[in-house]
Short mmCIF file of C-alpha atoms in Angstrom, two decimals:
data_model
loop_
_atom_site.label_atom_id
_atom_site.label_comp_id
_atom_site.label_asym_id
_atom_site.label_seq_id
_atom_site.Cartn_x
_atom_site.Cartn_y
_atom_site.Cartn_z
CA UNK M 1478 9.26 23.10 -15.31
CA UNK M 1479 6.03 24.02 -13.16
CA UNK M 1480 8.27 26.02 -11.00
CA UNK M 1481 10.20 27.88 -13.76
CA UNK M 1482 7.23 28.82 -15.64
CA UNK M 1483 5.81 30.17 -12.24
CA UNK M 1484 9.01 32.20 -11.91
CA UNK M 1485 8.67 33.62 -14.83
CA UNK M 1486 5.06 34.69 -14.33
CA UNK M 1487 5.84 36.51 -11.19
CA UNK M 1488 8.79 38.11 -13.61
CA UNK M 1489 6.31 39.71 -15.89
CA UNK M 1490 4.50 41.10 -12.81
CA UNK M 1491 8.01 42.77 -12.52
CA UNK M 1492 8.37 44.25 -16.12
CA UNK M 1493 4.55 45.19 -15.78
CA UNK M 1494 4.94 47.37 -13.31
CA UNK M 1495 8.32 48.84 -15.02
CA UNK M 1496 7.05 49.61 -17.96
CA UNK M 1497 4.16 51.36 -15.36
CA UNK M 1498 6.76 53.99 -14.02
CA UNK M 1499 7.66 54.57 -18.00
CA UNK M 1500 3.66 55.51 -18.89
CA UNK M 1501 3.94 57.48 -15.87
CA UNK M 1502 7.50 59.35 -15.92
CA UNK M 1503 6.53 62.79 -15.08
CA UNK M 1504 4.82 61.79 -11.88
CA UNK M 1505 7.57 59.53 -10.97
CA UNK M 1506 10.26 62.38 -11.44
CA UNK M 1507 7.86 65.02 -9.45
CA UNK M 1508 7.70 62.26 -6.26
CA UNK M 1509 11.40 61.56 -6.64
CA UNK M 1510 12.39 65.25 -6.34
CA UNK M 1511 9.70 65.61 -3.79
CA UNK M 1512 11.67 62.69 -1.73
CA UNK M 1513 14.89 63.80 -2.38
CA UNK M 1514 14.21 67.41 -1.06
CA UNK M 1515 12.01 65.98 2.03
CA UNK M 1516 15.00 63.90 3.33
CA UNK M 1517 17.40 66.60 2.66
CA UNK M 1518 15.42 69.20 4.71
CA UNK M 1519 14.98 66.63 7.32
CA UNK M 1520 19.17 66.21 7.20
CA UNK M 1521 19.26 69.85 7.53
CA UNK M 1522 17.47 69.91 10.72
CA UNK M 1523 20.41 68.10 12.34
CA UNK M 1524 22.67 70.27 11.33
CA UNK M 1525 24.18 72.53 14.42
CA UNK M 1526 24.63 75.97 12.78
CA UNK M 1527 27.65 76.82 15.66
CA UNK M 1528 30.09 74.46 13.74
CA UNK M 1529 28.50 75.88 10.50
CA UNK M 1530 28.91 72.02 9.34
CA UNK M 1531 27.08 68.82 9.52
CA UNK M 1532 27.65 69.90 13.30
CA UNK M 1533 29.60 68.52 15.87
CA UNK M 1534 28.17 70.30 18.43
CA UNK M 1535 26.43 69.59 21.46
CA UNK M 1536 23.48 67.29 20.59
CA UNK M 1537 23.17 64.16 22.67
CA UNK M 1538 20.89 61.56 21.06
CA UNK M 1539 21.81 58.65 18.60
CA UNK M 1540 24.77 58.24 20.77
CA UNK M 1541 27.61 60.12 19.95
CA UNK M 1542 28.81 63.97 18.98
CA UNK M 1543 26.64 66.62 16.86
CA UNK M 1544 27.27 64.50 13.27
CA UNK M 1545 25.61 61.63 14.55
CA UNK M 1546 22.42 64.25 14.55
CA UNK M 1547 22.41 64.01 11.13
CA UNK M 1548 23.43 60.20 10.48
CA UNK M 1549 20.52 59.59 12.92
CA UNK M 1550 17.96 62.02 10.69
CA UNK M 1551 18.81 60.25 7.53
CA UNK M 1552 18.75 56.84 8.86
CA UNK M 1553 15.29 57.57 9.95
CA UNK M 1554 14.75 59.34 6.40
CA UNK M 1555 16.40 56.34 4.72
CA UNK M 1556 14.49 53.70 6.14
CA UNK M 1557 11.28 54.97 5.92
CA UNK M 1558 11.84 55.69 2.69
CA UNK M 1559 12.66 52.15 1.52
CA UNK M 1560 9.74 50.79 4.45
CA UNK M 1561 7.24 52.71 3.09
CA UNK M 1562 7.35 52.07 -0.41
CA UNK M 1563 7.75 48.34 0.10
CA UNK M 1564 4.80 48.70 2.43
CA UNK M 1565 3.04 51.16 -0.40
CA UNK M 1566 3.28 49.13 -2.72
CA UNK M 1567 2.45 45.99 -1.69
CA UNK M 1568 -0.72 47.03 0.09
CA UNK M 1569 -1.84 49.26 -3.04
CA UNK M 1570 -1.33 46.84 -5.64
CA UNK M 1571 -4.87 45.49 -6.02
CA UNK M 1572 -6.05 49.56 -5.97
CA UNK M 1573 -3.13 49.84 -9.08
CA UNK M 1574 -4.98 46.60 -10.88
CA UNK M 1575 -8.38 48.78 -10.24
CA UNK M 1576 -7.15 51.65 -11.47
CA UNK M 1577 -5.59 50.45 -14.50
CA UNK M 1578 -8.56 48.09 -15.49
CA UNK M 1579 -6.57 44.94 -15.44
CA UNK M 1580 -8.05 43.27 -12.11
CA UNK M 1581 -9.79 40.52 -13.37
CA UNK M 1582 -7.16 39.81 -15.93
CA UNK M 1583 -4.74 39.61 -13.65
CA UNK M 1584 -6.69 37.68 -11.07
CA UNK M 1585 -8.15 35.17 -13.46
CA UNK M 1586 -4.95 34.50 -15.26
CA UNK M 1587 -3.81 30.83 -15.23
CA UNK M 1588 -0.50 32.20 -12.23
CA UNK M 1589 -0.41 30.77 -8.62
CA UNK M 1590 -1.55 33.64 -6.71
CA UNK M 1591 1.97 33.38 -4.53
CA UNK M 1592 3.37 34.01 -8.08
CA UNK M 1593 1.49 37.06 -8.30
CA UNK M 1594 2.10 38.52 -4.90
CA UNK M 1595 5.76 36.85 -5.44
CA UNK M 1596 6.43 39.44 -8.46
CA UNK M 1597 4.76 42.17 -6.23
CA UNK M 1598 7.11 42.02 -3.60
CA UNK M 1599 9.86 41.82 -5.77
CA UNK M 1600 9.20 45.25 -8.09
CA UNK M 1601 8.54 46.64 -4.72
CA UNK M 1602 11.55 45.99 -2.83
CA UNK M 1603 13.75 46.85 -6.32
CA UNK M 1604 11.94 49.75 -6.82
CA UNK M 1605 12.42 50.71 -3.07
CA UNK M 1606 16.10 50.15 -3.17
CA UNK M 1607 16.51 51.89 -6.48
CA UNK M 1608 14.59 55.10 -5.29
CA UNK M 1609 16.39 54.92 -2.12
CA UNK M 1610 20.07 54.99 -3.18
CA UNK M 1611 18.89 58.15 -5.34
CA UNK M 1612 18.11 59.77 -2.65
CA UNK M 1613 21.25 58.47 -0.49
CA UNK M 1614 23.32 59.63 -3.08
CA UNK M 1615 21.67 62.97 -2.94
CA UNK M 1616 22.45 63.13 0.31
CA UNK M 1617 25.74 62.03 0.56
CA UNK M 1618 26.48 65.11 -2.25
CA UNK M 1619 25.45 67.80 0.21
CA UNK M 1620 26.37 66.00 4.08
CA UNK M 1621 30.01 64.42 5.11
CA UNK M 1622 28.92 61.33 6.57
CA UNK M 1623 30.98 59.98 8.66
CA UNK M 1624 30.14 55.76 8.47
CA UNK M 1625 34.27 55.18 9.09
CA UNK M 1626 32.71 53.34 12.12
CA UNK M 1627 29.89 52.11 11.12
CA UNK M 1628 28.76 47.95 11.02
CA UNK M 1629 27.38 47.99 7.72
CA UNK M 1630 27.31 44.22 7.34
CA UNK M 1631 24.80 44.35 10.59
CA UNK M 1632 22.83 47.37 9.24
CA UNK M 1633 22.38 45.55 5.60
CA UNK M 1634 20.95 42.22 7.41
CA UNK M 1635 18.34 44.27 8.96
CA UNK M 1636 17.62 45.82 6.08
CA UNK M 1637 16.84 41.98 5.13
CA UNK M 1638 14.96 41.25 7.74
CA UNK M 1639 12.90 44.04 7.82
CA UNK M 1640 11.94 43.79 4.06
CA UNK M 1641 10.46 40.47 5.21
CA UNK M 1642 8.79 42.03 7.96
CA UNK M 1643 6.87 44.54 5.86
CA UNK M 1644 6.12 42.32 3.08
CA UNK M 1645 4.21 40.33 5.45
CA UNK M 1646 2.14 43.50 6.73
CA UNK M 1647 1.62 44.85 3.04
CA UNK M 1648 0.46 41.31 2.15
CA UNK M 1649 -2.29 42.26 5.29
CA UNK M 1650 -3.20 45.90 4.41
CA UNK M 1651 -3.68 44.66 0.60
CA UNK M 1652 -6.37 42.68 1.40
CA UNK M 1653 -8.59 46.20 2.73
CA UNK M 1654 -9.16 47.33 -1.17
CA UNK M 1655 -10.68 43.64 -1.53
CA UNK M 1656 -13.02 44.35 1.15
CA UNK M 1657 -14.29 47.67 0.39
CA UNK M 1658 -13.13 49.36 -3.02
CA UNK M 1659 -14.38 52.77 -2.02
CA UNK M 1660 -12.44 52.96 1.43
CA UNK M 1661 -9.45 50.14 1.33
CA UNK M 1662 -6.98 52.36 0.47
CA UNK M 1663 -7.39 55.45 2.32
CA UNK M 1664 -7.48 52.84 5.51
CA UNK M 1665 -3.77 51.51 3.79
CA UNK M 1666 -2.60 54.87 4.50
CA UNK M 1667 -4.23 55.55 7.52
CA UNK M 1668 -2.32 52.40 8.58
CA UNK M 1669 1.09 53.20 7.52
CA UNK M 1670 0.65 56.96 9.09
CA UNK M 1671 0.20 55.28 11.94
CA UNK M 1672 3.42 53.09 11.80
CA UNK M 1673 5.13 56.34 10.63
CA UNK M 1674 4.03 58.01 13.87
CA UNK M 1675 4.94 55.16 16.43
CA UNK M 1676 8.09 53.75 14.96
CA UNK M 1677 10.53 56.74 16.03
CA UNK M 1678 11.52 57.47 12.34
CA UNK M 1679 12.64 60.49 13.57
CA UNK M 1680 13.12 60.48 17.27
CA UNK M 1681 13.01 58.21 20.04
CA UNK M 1682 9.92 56.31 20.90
CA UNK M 1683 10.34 57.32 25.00
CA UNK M 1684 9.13 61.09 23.79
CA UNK M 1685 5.69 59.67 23.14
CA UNK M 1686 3.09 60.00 25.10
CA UNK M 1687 2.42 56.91 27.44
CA UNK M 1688 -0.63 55.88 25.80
CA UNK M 1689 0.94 55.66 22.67
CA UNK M 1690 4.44 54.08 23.60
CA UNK M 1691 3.05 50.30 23.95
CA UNK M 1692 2.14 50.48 20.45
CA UNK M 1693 5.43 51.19 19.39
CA UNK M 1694 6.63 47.76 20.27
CA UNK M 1695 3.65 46.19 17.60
CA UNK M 1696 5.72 47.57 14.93
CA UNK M 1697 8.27 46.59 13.11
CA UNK M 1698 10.03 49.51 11.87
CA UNK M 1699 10.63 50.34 16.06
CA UNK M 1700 13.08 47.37 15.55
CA UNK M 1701 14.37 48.08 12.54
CA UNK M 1702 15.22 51.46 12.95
CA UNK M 1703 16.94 50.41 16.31
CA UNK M 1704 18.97 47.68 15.38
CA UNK M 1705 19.93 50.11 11.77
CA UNK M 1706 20.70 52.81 13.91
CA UNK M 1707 23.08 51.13 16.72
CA UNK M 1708 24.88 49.54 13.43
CA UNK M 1709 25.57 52.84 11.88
CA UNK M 1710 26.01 55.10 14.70
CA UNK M 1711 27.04 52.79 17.17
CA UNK M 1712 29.15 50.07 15.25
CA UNK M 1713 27.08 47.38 16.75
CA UNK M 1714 27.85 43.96 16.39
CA UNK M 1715 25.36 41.35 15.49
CA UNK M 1716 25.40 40.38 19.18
CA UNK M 1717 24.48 43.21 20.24
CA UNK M 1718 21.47 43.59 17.94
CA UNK M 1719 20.87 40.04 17.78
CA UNK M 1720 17.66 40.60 19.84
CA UNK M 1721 15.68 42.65 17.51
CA UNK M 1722 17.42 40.38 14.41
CA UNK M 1723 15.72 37.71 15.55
CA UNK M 1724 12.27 40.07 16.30
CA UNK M 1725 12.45 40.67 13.05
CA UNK M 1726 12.75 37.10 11.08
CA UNK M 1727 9.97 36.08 13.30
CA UNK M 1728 7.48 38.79 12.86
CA UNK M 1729 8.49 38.34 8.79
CA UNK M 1730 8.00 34.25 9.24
CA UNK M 1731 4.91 35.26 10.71
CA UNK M 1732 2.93 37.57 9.04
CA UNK M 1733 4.14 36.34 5.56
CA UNK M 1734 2.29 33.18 5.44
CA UNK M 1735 -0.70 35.04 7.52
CA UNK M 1736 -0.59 37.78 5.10
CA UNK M 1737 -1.32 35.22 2.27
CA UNK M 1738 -4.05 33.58 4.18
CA UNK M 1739 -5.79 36.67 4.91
CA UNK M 1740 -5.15 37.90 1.02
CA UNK M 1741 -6.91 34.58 -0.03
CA UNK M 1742 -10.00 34.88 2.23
CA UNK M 1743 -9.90 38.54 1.13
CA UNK M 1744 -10.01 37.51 -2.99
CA UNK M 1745 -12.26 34.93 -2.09
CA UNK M 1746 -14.93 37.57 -0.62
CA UNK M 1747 -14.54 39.82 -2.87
CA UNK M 1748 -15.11 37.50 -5.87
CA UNK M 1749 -18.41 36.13 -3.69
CA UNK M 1750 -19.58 39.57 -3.53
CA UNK M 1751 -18.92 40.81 -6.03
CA UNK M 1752 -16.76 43.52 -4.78
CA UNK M 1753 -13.57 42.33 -7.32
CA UNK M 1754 -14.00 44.49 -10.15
CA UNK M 1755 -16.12 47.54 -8.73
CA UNK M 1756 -14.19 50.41 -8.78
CA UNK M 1757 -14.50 52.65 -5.44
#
């Protein structure tokens, strides 16, 4: 009964931050649009204005002929999406409790804190996936995508595994707005910049400079964006991408349960000094 009743607490965490997005409709609809059109002028990038089409001209990465340009834009634009919003809002959750005034009800309520960050995760990964096939939709309206060939079994267990993956470093980057209210959550964005730059959302990691390349390989979206990519463009089997499958279970595994550690010490310090309800 201890376990349902825990369930159901990290439910209302859920419906909370639902009825959130209602209070704040107009904003929601502004960064929806804004996402939508982003992606789409990203798509339109790829196309090769010779074949006055999605091309199918003479562009040679992603593996394949000019449509794969696109397909390999809008994976990147796709992914991130979803990645980044999990990521968002995960790490910005304790900056949302500040912001609304509800941190110390929420943090002295009589919920396991995994219940807590439990319900967390899961309004952010439905309200990632919701936002995302929007804007897949959108796209699919306006480009001919050609996924005839494409392993979408393989591409949806990455998906899966890369969820995992950035729970675990959202659990991590939540715990900077316990440390310092006033700077936490510019350094959450700072962070996830960073990924953004690294990862190859939107071209292949080998164009960056040398320096930077090795940290490519510390992030998880370099896998996932991989793995997603030789699924959909490639038709890659799950032998083929079984490498960076198994990357990314263990870096989830991982930085899950370290991610809840570090969020405890992080509440912990924050309650010791004091730093729990100041607002930055």
């Amino acid at each position: 009964m201890e376990f349902v009743r825990e369930v159901r607490r990290g439910y209302a965490l859920v419906e909370r931050n639902f009825n959130l997005i209602k209070r704040y409709i107009g904003w929601e609809i502004v960064f929806l649009i804004y996402t939508v059109v982003n992606t789409l002028t990203i798509a339109f990038i790829g196309v090769n204005p010779a074949t006055g089409g999605s091309g199918s001209g003479g562009w040679s990465g992603g593996g394949g002929g000019g449509g794969d340009r696109v397909l390999y834009l809008v994976v990147g634009a796709l992914l991130w999406g979803f990645l980044s919003v999990l990521f968002h809002e995960v790490a910005e959750s304790v900056q949302w409790e500040r912001w609304e005034g509800t941190i110390e009800y929420s943090f002295m309520a009589p919920m396991k804190r995994l219940s807590y960050l439990g319900g967390v995760c899961l309004y952010a990964a439905t309200y990632g996936a919701v936002r995302t096939i929007i804007v897949m939709l959108a796209v699919v309206s306006l480009f001919k995508l050609d996924l005839g060939s494409a392993n979408l079994g393989a591409a949806f267990v990455v998906l899966l595994l890369s969820s995992l993956s950035f729970i675990g470093v959202g659990l991590m980057a939540a715990v900077l707005p316990l440390l310092s209210p006033e700077k936490g959550s510019q350094a959450a964005h700072i962070l996830e910049a960073a990924i953004l730059l690294v990862s190859g959302v939107y071209y292949e990691v080998d164009v960056l400079p040398g320096w930077l390349q090795p940290l490519s390989r510390l992030s998880p979206a370099t896998y996932t964006l991989r793995a997603a990519r030789a699924a959909l463009l490639r038709n890659a089997s799950f032998r083929d991408i079984g490498g960076d499958l198994m990357l990314l279970l263990v870096i989830g595994v991982v930085l899950i349960p370290l991610g809840l550690k570090v969020f405890n010490w992080g509440e912990l310090h924050a309650m010791r000094t004091g730093k729990l309800k100041r607002s930055g």
